[in-house]
């Protein structure tokens, strides 16, 4: 896609707002529509757009695949870790009320942490899947579409 | 007004689905399936499910389309004419559809507030969320707190599917499997 | 069952019927087409129709999205189907990706993604092996 000048310029301008919007959706999910699942997908879309419009090598330099694979596990570990922390603090598994003195605040902290875990895993899985598909040699050439 | 938007969206959805069914160019099929997802996201907004609409728009119209295009680039652009018995497939669809429509005749009216769905946990969540959780978005409260264990399982499914895709598509390409290649391997 | 059949009966149920029509178009694509990518698209159609069925059941006419507004008299649609379907959509795309990855591997092994051609190749291999 080296010849698509307009696409390259427009995506360069779009990628930062997409990332920022993903973070907004992630951390504003308890007040409006949104949450970890949506934010993770939107976050991944920014990287996928970069990978499609520029090149896979550019994307590999920005986010190395082996690093992304670590994040796949990290999100799930954060989620389960919150549950274990609740157990250690004397509550039930995933009973966030133990996280703070005020149960309501505890619930709020718990939701934010858990959604963060969901967002990390979803974003990392989507980027990894894109890497997996895009790294295979295509049988249809760019010009044949 | 809501019913009108509803009918228009359903009309477009059915037209898109029929176009997907009839077209044989896979590029057009994949693009239309993105359109289908976006239209269904609109329908979800009309039916008050804003979180679902958001997810459907991001996932269905965004990620799914990219993945299917990626698959197409590695496989083929055209579908070959179907060889299956069309009449038989059509009969299956009609019979199953008729059975399902027979099932809906006993269902409560669309949008009624006194149906069994709205009697048990649903209103309970709406009532308890402001007191116990204190976040305005009830969907988030139920997703992350009341049904946190369920969501943990869902994240584990996504994790597993991601790992499976990485494992399947990792490494170098193996030679194509054909009768000749297999024979040669056996002789050697 | 049909004693209350009238135009209002149609208005009360057309939503479910439209969803079932979409579902059956998806089923028809899965059963009748041999191309594996097309089958996945058909499955996605079917899946989205099931999502619509769930969301239809959670809707209350005159209600609003389940985000607390502070007004005590507000009627909210049922949030539970929304939660179930939201996670189902993301799990759905993850499993779709798995299916597509399998298709890519099938194409690499057999050189085709048409069901009947794959079956032919398999038969040919079996025939040669038994010979």
Short mmCIF file of C-alpha atoms in Angstrom, two decimals:
data_model
loop_
_atom_site.label_atom_id
_atom_site.label_comp_id
_atom_site.label_asym_id
_atom_site.label_seq_id
_atom_site.Cartn_x
_atom_site.Cartn_y
_atom_site.Cartn_z
CA UNK A 1 0.00 0.00 0.00
CA UNK A 2 2.91 2.33 -0.59
CA UNK A 3 1.11 4.39 -3.20
CA UNK A 4 -1.95 5.38 -1.15
CA UNK A 5 -0.81 8.82 0.00
CA UNK A 6 -4.24 10.01 1.21
CA UNK A 7 -4.83 6.84 3.22
CA UNK A 8 -1.43 7.20 4.87
CA UNK A 9 -1.93 10.85 5.84
CA UNK A 10 -5.48 10.35 7.09
CA UNK A 11 -4.61 7.26 9.15
CA UNK A 12 -1.65 9.05 10.68
CA UNK A 13 -4.07 11.72 11.90
CA UNK A 14 -6.70 9.18 12.99
CA UNK A 15 -4.59 6.75 15.02
CA UNK A 16 -3.93 8.99 18.09
CA UNK A 17 -7.63 9.95 18.51
CA UNK A 18 -8.60 6.26 18.15
CA UNK A 19 -6.21 5.30 20.96
CA UNK A 20 -7.45 8.17 23.12
CA UNK A 21 -11.07 7.20 22.46
CA UNK A 22 -10.29 3.61 23.41
CA UNK A 23 -8.91 4.82 26.76
CA UNK A 24 -12.01 6.99 27.27
CA UNK A 25 -14.30 4.02 26.58
CA UNK A 26 -12.19 1.88 28.92
CA UNK A 27 -12.23 4.17 31.94
CA UNK A 28 -15.62 5.78 31.40
CA UNK A 29 -17.36 2.43 30.99
CA UNK A 30 -18.97 2.54 34.43
CA UNK A 31 -20.73 5.85 33.66
CA UNK A 32 -21.74 5.50 30.03
CA UNK A 33 -21.85 2.75 27.45
CA UNK A 34 -18.51 1.04 27.09
CA UNK A 35 -16.11 -1.11 29.04
CA UNK A 36 -13.18 -3.44 28.63
CA UNK A 37 -14.53 -5.49 25.74
CA UNK A 38 -15.28 -2.50 23.50
CA UNK A 39 -12.19 -0.56 24.53
CA UNK A 40 -9.93 -3.54 23.86
CA UNK A 41 -11.31 -3.93 20.35
CA UNK A 42 -11.02 -0.21 19.56
CA UNK A 43 -7.47 -0.12 20.94
CA UNK A 44 -6.52 -3.06 18.75
CA UNK A 45 -8.13 -1.44 15.71
CA UNK A 46 -5.70 1.48 15.94
CA UNK A 47 -2.74 -0.92 15.65
CA UNK A 48 -4.41 -3.00 12.94
CA UNK A 49 -5.03 0.17 10.90
CA UNK A 50 -1.35 1.06 11.29
CA UNK A 51 -0.35 -2.43 10.21
CA UNK A 52 -2.59 -2.38 7.13
CA UNK A 53 -1.86 1.12 5.84
CA UNK A 54 1.86 1.21 6.60
CA UNK A 55 3.43 -2.22 6.71
CA UNK A 56 3.57 -5.23 8.94
CA UNK A 57 7.25 -4.50 9.62
CA UNK A 58 6.39 -1.03 10.89
CA UNK A 59 3.81 -2.59 13.21
CA UNK A 60 6.32 -5.22 14.39
CA UNK A 61 8.70 -2.42 15.34
CA UNK A 62 5.96 -0.55 17.20
CA UNK A 63 4.59 -3.60 19.07
CA UNK A 64 6.76 -6.72 18.86
CA UNK A 65 4.55 -9.86 18.61
CA UNK A 66 6.27 -11.62 21.52
CA UNK A 67 5.50 -8.63 23.76
CA UNK A 68 1.84 -8.65 22.66
CA UNK A 69 1.65 -12.34 23.54
CA UNK A 70 2.72 -11.55 27.11
CA UNK A 71 -0.17 -9.10 27.37
CA UNK A 72 -2.63 -11.80 26.29
CA UNK A 73 -1.89 -13.61 29.52
CA UNK A 74 -1.40 -10.46 31.62
CA UNK A 75 -5.01 -9.29 31.28
CA UNK A 76 -6.43 -12.63 32.39
CA UNK A 77 -3.94 -12.71 35.28
CA UNK A 78 -5.04 -9.22 36.42
CA UNK A 79 -8.66 -10.39 36.38
CA UNK A 80 -7.99 -13.59 38.32
CA UNK A 81 -5.51 -11.73 40.55
CA UNK A 82 -8.25 -9.37 41.73
CA UNK A 83 -10.26 -12.43 42.72
CA UNK A 84 -7.33 -13.93 44.63
CA UNK A 85 -6.67 -10.57 46.34
CA UNK A 86 -10.29 -10.61 47.53
CA UNK A 87 -9.77 -14.10 48.94
CA UNK A 88 -6.63 -12.97 50.80
CA UNK A 89 -8.48 -9.93 52.18
CA UNK A 90 -11.07 -12.23 53.71
CA UNK A 91 -13.89 -12.03 51.18
CA UNK A 92 -15.27 -14.33 48.53
CA UNK A 93 -13.62 -14.80 45.13
CA UNK A 94 -14.33 -11.65 43.06
CA UNK A 95 -16.21 -9.97 45.94
CA UNK A 96 -14.74 -6.50 45.44
CA UNK A 97 -16.25 -5.02 48.65
CA UNK A 98 -13.10 -6.08 50.53
CA UNK A 99 -10.85 -3.84 48.42
CA UNK A 100 -11.65 -0.63 50.37
CA UNK A 101 -13.18 0.37 53.71
CA UNK A 102 -16.37 1.51 52.03
CA UNK A 103 -17.87 -1.49 50.16
CA UNK A 104 -19.13 0.81 47.40
CA UNK A 105 -15.65 2.19 46.78
CA UNK A 106 -14.30 -1.36 46.85
CA UNK A 107 -16.81 -2.36 44.19
CA UNK A 108 -15.78 0.60 42.07
CA UNK A 109 -12.04 -0.20 42.33
CA UNK A 110 -12.76 -3.84 41.57
CA UNK A 111 -14.80 -3.01 38.47
CA UNK A 112 -12.11 -0.68 37.11
CA UNK A 113 -9.34 -3.27 37.68
CA UNK A 114 -11.33 -6.13 36.21
CA UNK A 115 -12.34 -4.08 33.16
CA UNK A 116 -8.68 -3.17 32.70
CA UNK A 117 -7.80 -6.86 32.66
CA UNK A 118 -10.55 -7.56 30.12
CA UNK A 119 -9.40 -4.66 27.94
CA UNK A 120 -5.74 -5.79 27.95
CA UNK A 121 -6.58 -9.38 27.04
CA UNK A 122 -9.06 -8.47 24.31
CA UNK A 123 -6.73 -5.89 22.72
CA UNK A 124 -3.72 -8.24 22.86
CA UNK A 125 -5.68 -11.20 21.46
CA UNK A 126 -7.03 -9.11 18.57
CA UNK A 127 -3.55 -7.76 17.70
CA UNK A 128 -2.06 -11.28 17.97
CA UNK A 129 -4.75 -12.70 15.69
CA UNK A 130 -4.06 -9.94 13.17
CA UNK A 131 -0.33 -10.72 13.34
CA UNK A 132 -1.05 -14.42 12.84
CA UNK A 133 -3.19 -13.81 9.75
CA UNK A 134 -1.09 -11.06 8.20
CA UNK A 135 2.24 -12.88 8.61
CA UNK A 136 1.21 -15.71 6.27
CA UNK A 137 2.14 -15.19 2.63
CA UNK A 138 -0.97 -14.10 0.67
CA UNK A 139 -1.94 -16.01 -2.46
CA UNK A 140 -3.81 -13.06 -3.95
CA UNK A 141 -1.58 -10.13 -4.91
CA UNK A 142 -2.26 -6.56 -3.79
CA UNK A 143 -3.03 -5.51 -7.35
CA UNK A 144 -5.47 -8.36 -8.03
CA UNK A 145 -8.20 -7.07 -5.74
CA UNK B 1 -41.84 5.95 15.37
CA UNK B 2 -39.67 3.32 17.05
CA UNK B 3 -41.64 0.57 15.31
CA UNK B 4 -41.15 2.32 11.98
CA UNK B 5 -37.34 2.49 12.42
CA UNK B 6 -37.49 -1.12 13.54
CA UNK B 7 -39.26 -2.26 10.36
CA UNK B 8 -36.97 -0.24 8.07
CA UNK B 9 -33.86 -1.69 9.74
CA UNK B 10 -35.24 -5.24 9.55
CA UNK B 11 -36.05 -4.66 5.88
CA UNK B 12 -32.48 -3.63 5.16
CA UNK B 13 -31.13 -6.53 7.21
CA UNK B 14 -33.15 -9.08 5.27
CA UNK B 15 -32.16 -7.51 1.93
CA UNK B 16 -28.49 -7.62 2.96
CA UNK B 17 -28.82 -11.23 4.08
CA UNK B 18 -30.41 -12.22 0.77
CA UNK B 19 -27.65 -10.42 -1.14
CA UNK B 20 -25.04 -12.30 0.94
CA UNK B 21 -26.81 -15.54 0.09
CA UNK B 22 -26.93 -14.89 -3.66
CA UNK B 23 -23.53 -13.29 -4.36
CA UNK B 24 -20.57 -15.49 -5.20
CA UNK B 25 -17.83 -12.85 -5.09
CA UNK B 26 -16.39 -13.36 -1.61
CA UNK B 27 -15.10 -9.78 -1.38
CA UNK B 28 -18.65 -8.47 -1.80
CA UNK B 29 -19.95 -11.07 0.66
CA UNK B 30 -17.44 -10.02 3.34
CA UNK B 31 -18.21 -6.32 2.84
CA UNK B 32 -21.96 -6.98 3.03
CA UNK B 33 -21.49 -8.94 6.26
CA UNK B 34 -19.84 -5.79 7.66
CA UNK B 35 -22.89 -3.80 6.52
CA UNK B 36 -25.12 -6.40 8.17
CA UNK B 37 -23.29 -5.95 11.48
CA UNK B 38 -23.57 -2.17 11.32
CA UNK B 39 -27.31 -2.36 10.59
CA UNK B 40 -27.82 -4.79 13.46
CA UNK B 41 -25.93 -2.35 15.71
CA UNK B 42 -28.52 0.27 14.73
CA UNK B 43 -31.27 -2.18 15.64
CA UNK B 44 -29.67 -2.80 19.04
CA UNK B 45 -29.73 0.96 19.75
CA UNK B 46 -33.45 1.07 18.92
CA UNK B 47 -33.96 -1.80 21.38
CA UNK B 48 -32.13 0.12 24.18
CA UNK B 49 -29.03 -2.09 24.17
CA UNK B 50 -26.42 0.65 23.72
CA UNK B 51 -23.52 -1.39 25.10
CA UNK B 52 -24.32 -4.27 22.78
CA UNK B 53 -24.64 -1.93 19.79
CA UNK B 54 -21.26 -0.44 20.60
CA UNK B 55 -19.63 -3.87 20.75
CA UNK B 56 -21.33 -5.09 17.58
CA UNK B 57 -20.25 -2.00 15.64
CA UNK B 58 -16.64 -2.30 16.79
CA UNK B 59 -16.35 -6.08 16.49
CA UNK B 60 -18.68 -7.06 13.66
CA UNK B 61 -18.06 -4.19 11.29
CA UNK B 62 -14.41 -3.71 12.25
CA UNK B 63 -12.43 -6.76 13.36
CA UNK B 64 -14.51 -9.50 11.65
CA UNK B 65 -14.23 -7.79 8.27
CA UNK B 66 -10.45 -7.40 8.60
CA UNK B 67 -10.05 -11.08 9.58
CA UNK B 68 -12.23 -12.33 6.73
CA UNK B 69 -10.37 -10.18 4.21
CA UNK B 70 -7.11 -11.58 5.59
CA UNK B 71 -8.44 -15.11 5.11
CA UNK B 72 -9.58 -14.29 1.58
CA UNK B 73 -6.14 -12.96 0.67
CA UNK B 74 -4.78 -16.41 1.55
CA UNK B 75 -7.54 -18.49 -0.03
CA UNK B 76 -9.72 -17.40 -2.95
CA UNK B 77 -11.86 -14.55 -4.17
CA UNK B 78 -14.65 -16.45 -5.87
CA UNK B 79 -16.99 -19.07 -4.56
CA UNK B 80 -17.63 -21.99 -6.89
CA UNK B 81 -21.27 -22.71 -7.80
CA UNK B 82 -22.99 -24.75 -5.09
CA UNK B 83 -23.17 -28.49 -5.68
CA UNK B 84 -25.53 -29.35 -2.85
CA UNK B 85 -29.18 -29.98 -3.47
CA UNK B 86 -30.70 -26.52 -3.08
CA UNK B 87 -34.24 -27.76 -2.70
CA UNK B 88 -33.22 -29.99 0.20
CA UNK B 89 -31.40 -27.12 1.97
CA UNK B 90 -34.35 -24.83 1.37
CA UNK B 91 -36.71 -27.43 2.82
CA UNK B 92 -34.55 -27.73 5.95
CA UNK B 93 -34.58 -23.94 6.43
CA UNK B 94 -38.35 -23.72 5.88
CA UNK B 95 -39.17 -26.57 8.26
CA UNK B 96 -36.88 -25.28 11.04
CA UNK B 97 -38.20 -21.74 10.51
CA UNK B 98 -41.80 -22.92 10.66
CA UNK B 99 -41.11 -24.80 13.89
CA UNK B 100 -39.50 -21.70 15.43
CA UNK B 101 -42.37 -19.45 14.34
CA UNK B 102 -44.80 -21.96 15.83
CA UNK B 103 -42.79 -21.58 19.04
CA UNK B 104 -43.09 -17.77 19.02
CA UNK B 105 -46.90 -17.95 19.01
CA UNK B 106 -46.74 -18.66 22.73
CA UNK B 107 -44.24 -15.92 23.43
CA UNK B 108 -45.29 -12.78 25.30
CA UNK B 109 -45.86 -9.63 23.20
CA UNK B 110 -42.74 -7.71 22.15
CA UNK B 111 -41.90 -4.89 24.57
CA UNK B 112 -44.39 -5.80 27.31
CA UNK B 113 -43.22 -4.96 30.83
CA UNK B 114 -45.01 -7.80 32.66
CA UNK B 115 -43.37 -10.78 30.97
CA UNK B 116 -41.50 -13.45 32.98
CA UNK B 117 -38.17 -12.06 31.69
CA UNK B 118 -38.77 -8.84 33.62
CA UNK B 119 -39.88 -10.45 36.90
CA UNK B 120 -36.79 -11.96 38.51
CA UNK B 121 -33.12 -10.99 38.34
CA UNK B 122 -33.43 -8.11 35.85
CA UNK B 123 -35.37 -5.68 38.07
CA UNK B 124 -33.38 -6.93 41.05
CA UNK B 125 -30.12 -5.79 39.42
CA UNK B 126 -31.68 -2.42 38.53
CA UNK B 127 -32.84 -1.94 42.11
CA UNK B 128 -29.65 -3.08 43.84
CA UNK B 129 -27.01 -1.49 41.60
CA UNK B 130 -27.32 2.11 42.96
CA UNK B 131 -27.29 0.84 46.55
CA UNK B 132 -24.56 -1.78 46.38
CA UNK B 133 -22.27 -0.86 43.48
CA UNK B 134 -22.86 2.85 42.91
CA UNK B 135 -22.02 2.98 39.19
CA UNK B 136 -24.62 4.43 36.81
CA UNK B 137 -24.16 1.89 34.01
CA UNK B 138 -26.08 -1.17 35.20
CA UNK B 139 -24.68 -3.31 32.38
CA UNK B 140 -21.13 -2.70 33.60
CA UNK B 141 -22.15 -3.40 37.20
CA UNK B 142 -23.75 -6.73 36.28
CA UNK B 143 -20.95 -7.65 33.87
CA UNK B 144 -18.03 -6.97 36.17
CA UNK B 145 -19.46 -7.48 39.64
CA UNK B 146 -22.65 -9.53 39.92
CA UNK B 147 -21.62 -11.83 37.11
CA UNK B 148 -17.89 -11.37 37.49
CA UNK B 149 -17.22 -15.08 37.51
CA UNK B 150 -19.09 -15.51 34.24
CA UNK B 151 -17.04 -12.73 32.65
CA UNK B 152 -13.82 -14.33 33.92
CA UNK B 153 -14.86 -17.43 32.00
CA UNK B 154 -15.56 -15.40 28.86
CA UNK B 155 -12.15 -13.76 29.03
CA UNK B 156 -10.62 -17.22 29.41
CA UNK B 157 -12.46 -18.30 26.23
CA UNK B 158 -11.08 -15.31 24.32
CA UNK B 159 -7.60 -16.09 25.69
CA UNK B 160 -7.87 -19.72 24.60
CA UNK B 161 -9.17 -18.83 21.13
CA UNK B 162 -6.34 -16.32 20.70
CA UNK B 163 -3.73 -18.90 21.71
CA UNK B 164 -5.32 -21.46 19.37
CA UNK B 165 -5.12 -19.06 16.40
CA UNK B 166 -1.47 -18.26 17.20
CA UNK B 167 -0.63 -21.97 17.41
CA UNK B 168 -2.50 -22.81 14.19
CA UNK B 169 -0.95 -20.06 12.09
CA UNK B 170 2.51 -20.06 13.64
CA UNK B 171 5.53 -21.39 11.81
CA UNK B 172 6.25 -22.08 8.19
CA UNK B 173 3.87 -23.23 5.51
CA UNK B 174 3.69 -26.97 4.94
CA UNK B 175 3.47 -28.35 1.40
CA UNK B 176 -0.01 -28.92 0.06
CA UNK B 177 -1.58 -32.28 0.79
CA UNK B 178 -2.36 -34.17 -2.33
CA UNK B 179 -2.59 -37.80 -3.18
CA UNK B 180 0.79 -37.69 -4.97
CA UNK B 181 2.64 -36.01 -2.11
CA UNK B 182 1.28 -38.56 0.34
CA UNK B 183 2.29 -41.46 -1.91
CA UNK B 184 5.81 -40.11 -2.28
CA UNK B 185 6.14 -39.77 1.50
CA UNK B 186 5.06 -43.37 1.93
CA UNK B 187 7.53 -44.74 -0.58
CA UNK B 188 10.49 -42.89 0.91
CA UNK C 1 -53.55 -20.33 20.90
CA UNK C 2 -54.94 -18.38 17.95
CA UNK C 3 -57.96 -17.01 19.80
CA UNK C 4 -56.30 -13.61 20.17
CA UNK C 5 -55.30 -13.51 16.51
CA UNK C 6 -55.68 -9.99 15.19
CA UNK C 7 -53.59 -7.21 13.67
CA UNK C 8 -52.29 -6.35 17.13
CA UNK C 9 -51.06 -9.95 17.41
CA UNK C 10 -48.91 -9.39 14.33
CA UNK C 11 -47.60 -6.09 15.70
CA UNK C 12 -46.70 -7.84 18.95
CA UNK C 13 -44.79 -10.66 17.29
CA UNK C 14 -43.40 -9.42 13.96
CA UNK C 15 -40.09 -8.69 15.67
CA UNK C 16 -39.53 -12.36 16.50
CA UNK C 17 -40.59 -13.44 13.03
CA UNK C 18 -38.18 -11.08 11.28
CA UNK C 19 -35.40 -12.42 13.50
CA UNK C 20 -36.35 -16.00 12.58
CA UNK C 21 -36.31 -15.13 8.86
CA UNK C 22 -32.76 -13.78 9.26
CA UNK C 23 -31.78 -16.86 11.25
CA UNK C 24 -33.09 -19.18 8.53
CA UNK C 25 -31.25 -17.29 5.78
CA UNK C 26 -28.10 -17.93 7.83
CA UNK C 27 -28.98 -21.62 8.22
CA UNK C 28 -29.70 -21.93 4.49
CA UNK C 29 -26.27 -20.46 3.64
CA UNK C 30 -24.53 -22.87 6.03
CA UNK C 31 -26.33 -25.93 4.67
CA UNK C 32 -26.41 -25.15 0.94
CA UNK C 33 -23.01 -23.56 0.21
CA UNK C 34 -19.80 -25.52 -0.11
CA UNK C 35 -17.38 -22.63 0.28
CA UNK C 36 -15.99 -22.57 3.82
CA UNK C 37 -15.65 -18.76 4.07
CA UNK C 38 -19.27 -18.41 2.96
CA UNK C 39 -20.27 -20.94 5.61
CA UNK C 40 -18.58 -18.84 8.29
CA UNK C 41 -20.44 -15.74 7.05
CA UNK C 42 -23.68 -17.73 7.25
CA UNK C 43 -22.87 -18.81 10.79
CA UNK C 44 -22.23 -15.16 11.70
CA UNK C 45 -25.62 -14.21 10.28
CA UNK C 46 -27.28 -16.91 12.35
CA UNK C 47 -25.37 -15.80 15.44
CA UNK C 48 -26.37 -12.14 15.03
CA UNK C 49 -30.01 -13.19 14.63
CA UNK C 50 -29.82 -15.07 17.94
CA UNK C 51 -28.39 -11.93 19.57
CA UNK C 52 -31.36 -9.94 18.23
CA UNK C 53 -33.78 -12.49 19.66
CA UNK C 54 -32.25 -12.09 23.12
CA UNK C 55 -32.21 -8.30 22.96
CA UNK C 56 -35.85 -8.26 21.75
CA UNK C 57 -36.88 -10.13 24.89
CA UNK C 58 -35.15 -7.58 27.13
CA UNK C 59 -36.81 -4.54 25.54
CA UNK C 60 -39.62 -2.71 27.36
CA UNK C 61 -41.62 -0.29 25.20
CA UNK C 62 -41.34 3.17 26.74
CA UNK C 63 -38.22 2.14 28.64
CA UNK C 64 -34.73 3.52 28.25
CA UNK C 65 -31.18 2.13 28.12
CA UNK C 66 -30.13 0.66 31.49
CA UNK C 67 -27.93 3.56 32.56
CA UNK C 68 -29.20 5.21 35.74
CA UNK C 69 -30.58 8.68 35.09
CA UNK C 70 -31.42 9.69 38.67
CA UNK C 71 -35.13 9.93 37.89
CA UNK C 72 -36.88 7.47 40.27
CA UNK C 73 -39.83 6.87 37.91
CA UNK C 74 -37.64 5.89 34.95
CA UNK C 75 -38.36 2.51 33.34
CA UNK C 76 -35.23 0.64 32.24
CA UNK C 77 -35.02 -2.19 29.74
CA UNK C 78 -33.72 -5.45 31.18
CA UNK C 79 -29.89 -5.24 31.49
CA UNK C 80 -29.33 -8.99 31.83
CA UNK C 81 -29.70 -9.95 28.12
CA UNK C 82 -27.40 -7.04 27.26
CA UNK C 83 -24.67 -8.41 29.52
CA UNK C 84 -24.99 -11.93 28.14
CA UNK C 85 -24.93 -10.81 24.50
CA UNK C 86 -22.13 -8.27 24.95
CA UNK C 87 -19.71 -10.98 26.05
CA UNK C 88 -21.13 -13.39 23.47
CA UNK C 89 -20.27 -10.99 20.62
CA UNK C 90 -16.60 -10.74 21.62
CA UNK C 91 -16.34 -14.49 22.24
CA UNK C 92 -18.05 -14.93 18.85
CA UNK C 93 -15.38 -12.99 16.99
CA UNK C 94 -12.64 -14.92 18.79
CA UNK C 95 -14.18 -18.23 17.72
CA UNK C 96 -14.76 -16.88 14.18
CA UNK C 97 -11.05 -16.08 14.03
CA UNK C 98 -10.33 -19.66 15.08
CA UNK C 99 -12.59 -20.97 12.30
CA UNK C 100 -10.89 -18.73 9.75
CA UNK C 101 -7.46 -19.90 10.93
CA UNK C 102 -8.59 -23.49 10.36
CA UNK C 103 -9.74 -22.53 6.86
CA UNK C 104 -6.32 -21.05 6.11
CA UNK C 105 -4.67 -24.31 7.21
CA UNK C 106 -7.14 -26.39 5.18
CA UNK C 107 -6.36 -24.31 2.10
CA UNK C 108 -2.62 -24.84 2.65
CA UNK C 109 -3.03 -28.59 2.95
CA UNK C 110 -5.62 -29.23 0.25
CA UNK C 111 -5.25 -26.24 -2.08
CA UNK C 112 -8.98 -25.50 -1.99
CA UNK C 113 -11.68 -24.29 0.38
CA UNK C 114 -14.59 -25.98 -1.38
CA UNK C 115 -16.12 -28.74 0.70
CA UNK C 116 -16.72 -31.23 -2.13
CA UNK C 117 -13.19 -30.85 -3.57
CA UNK C 118 -11.69 -31.53 -0.13
CA UNK C 119 -13.87 -34.65 0.14
CA UNK C 120 -12.70 -35.76 -3.33
CA UNK C 121 -9.04 -35.40 -2.36
CA UNK C 122 -9.64 -37.34 0.85
CA UNK C 123 -11.37 -40.12 -1.08
CA UNK C 124 -8.55 -40.24 -3.62
CA UNK C 125 -5.99 -40.61 -0.81
CA UNK C 126 -8.01 -43.39 0.83
CA UNK C 127 -8.41 -45.20 -2.49
CA UNK C 128 -4.66 -45.09 -3.16
CA UNK C 129 -3.83 -46.21 0.34
CA UNK C 130 -6.09 -49.24 0.20
CA UNK C 131 -4.81 -50.12 -3.29
#
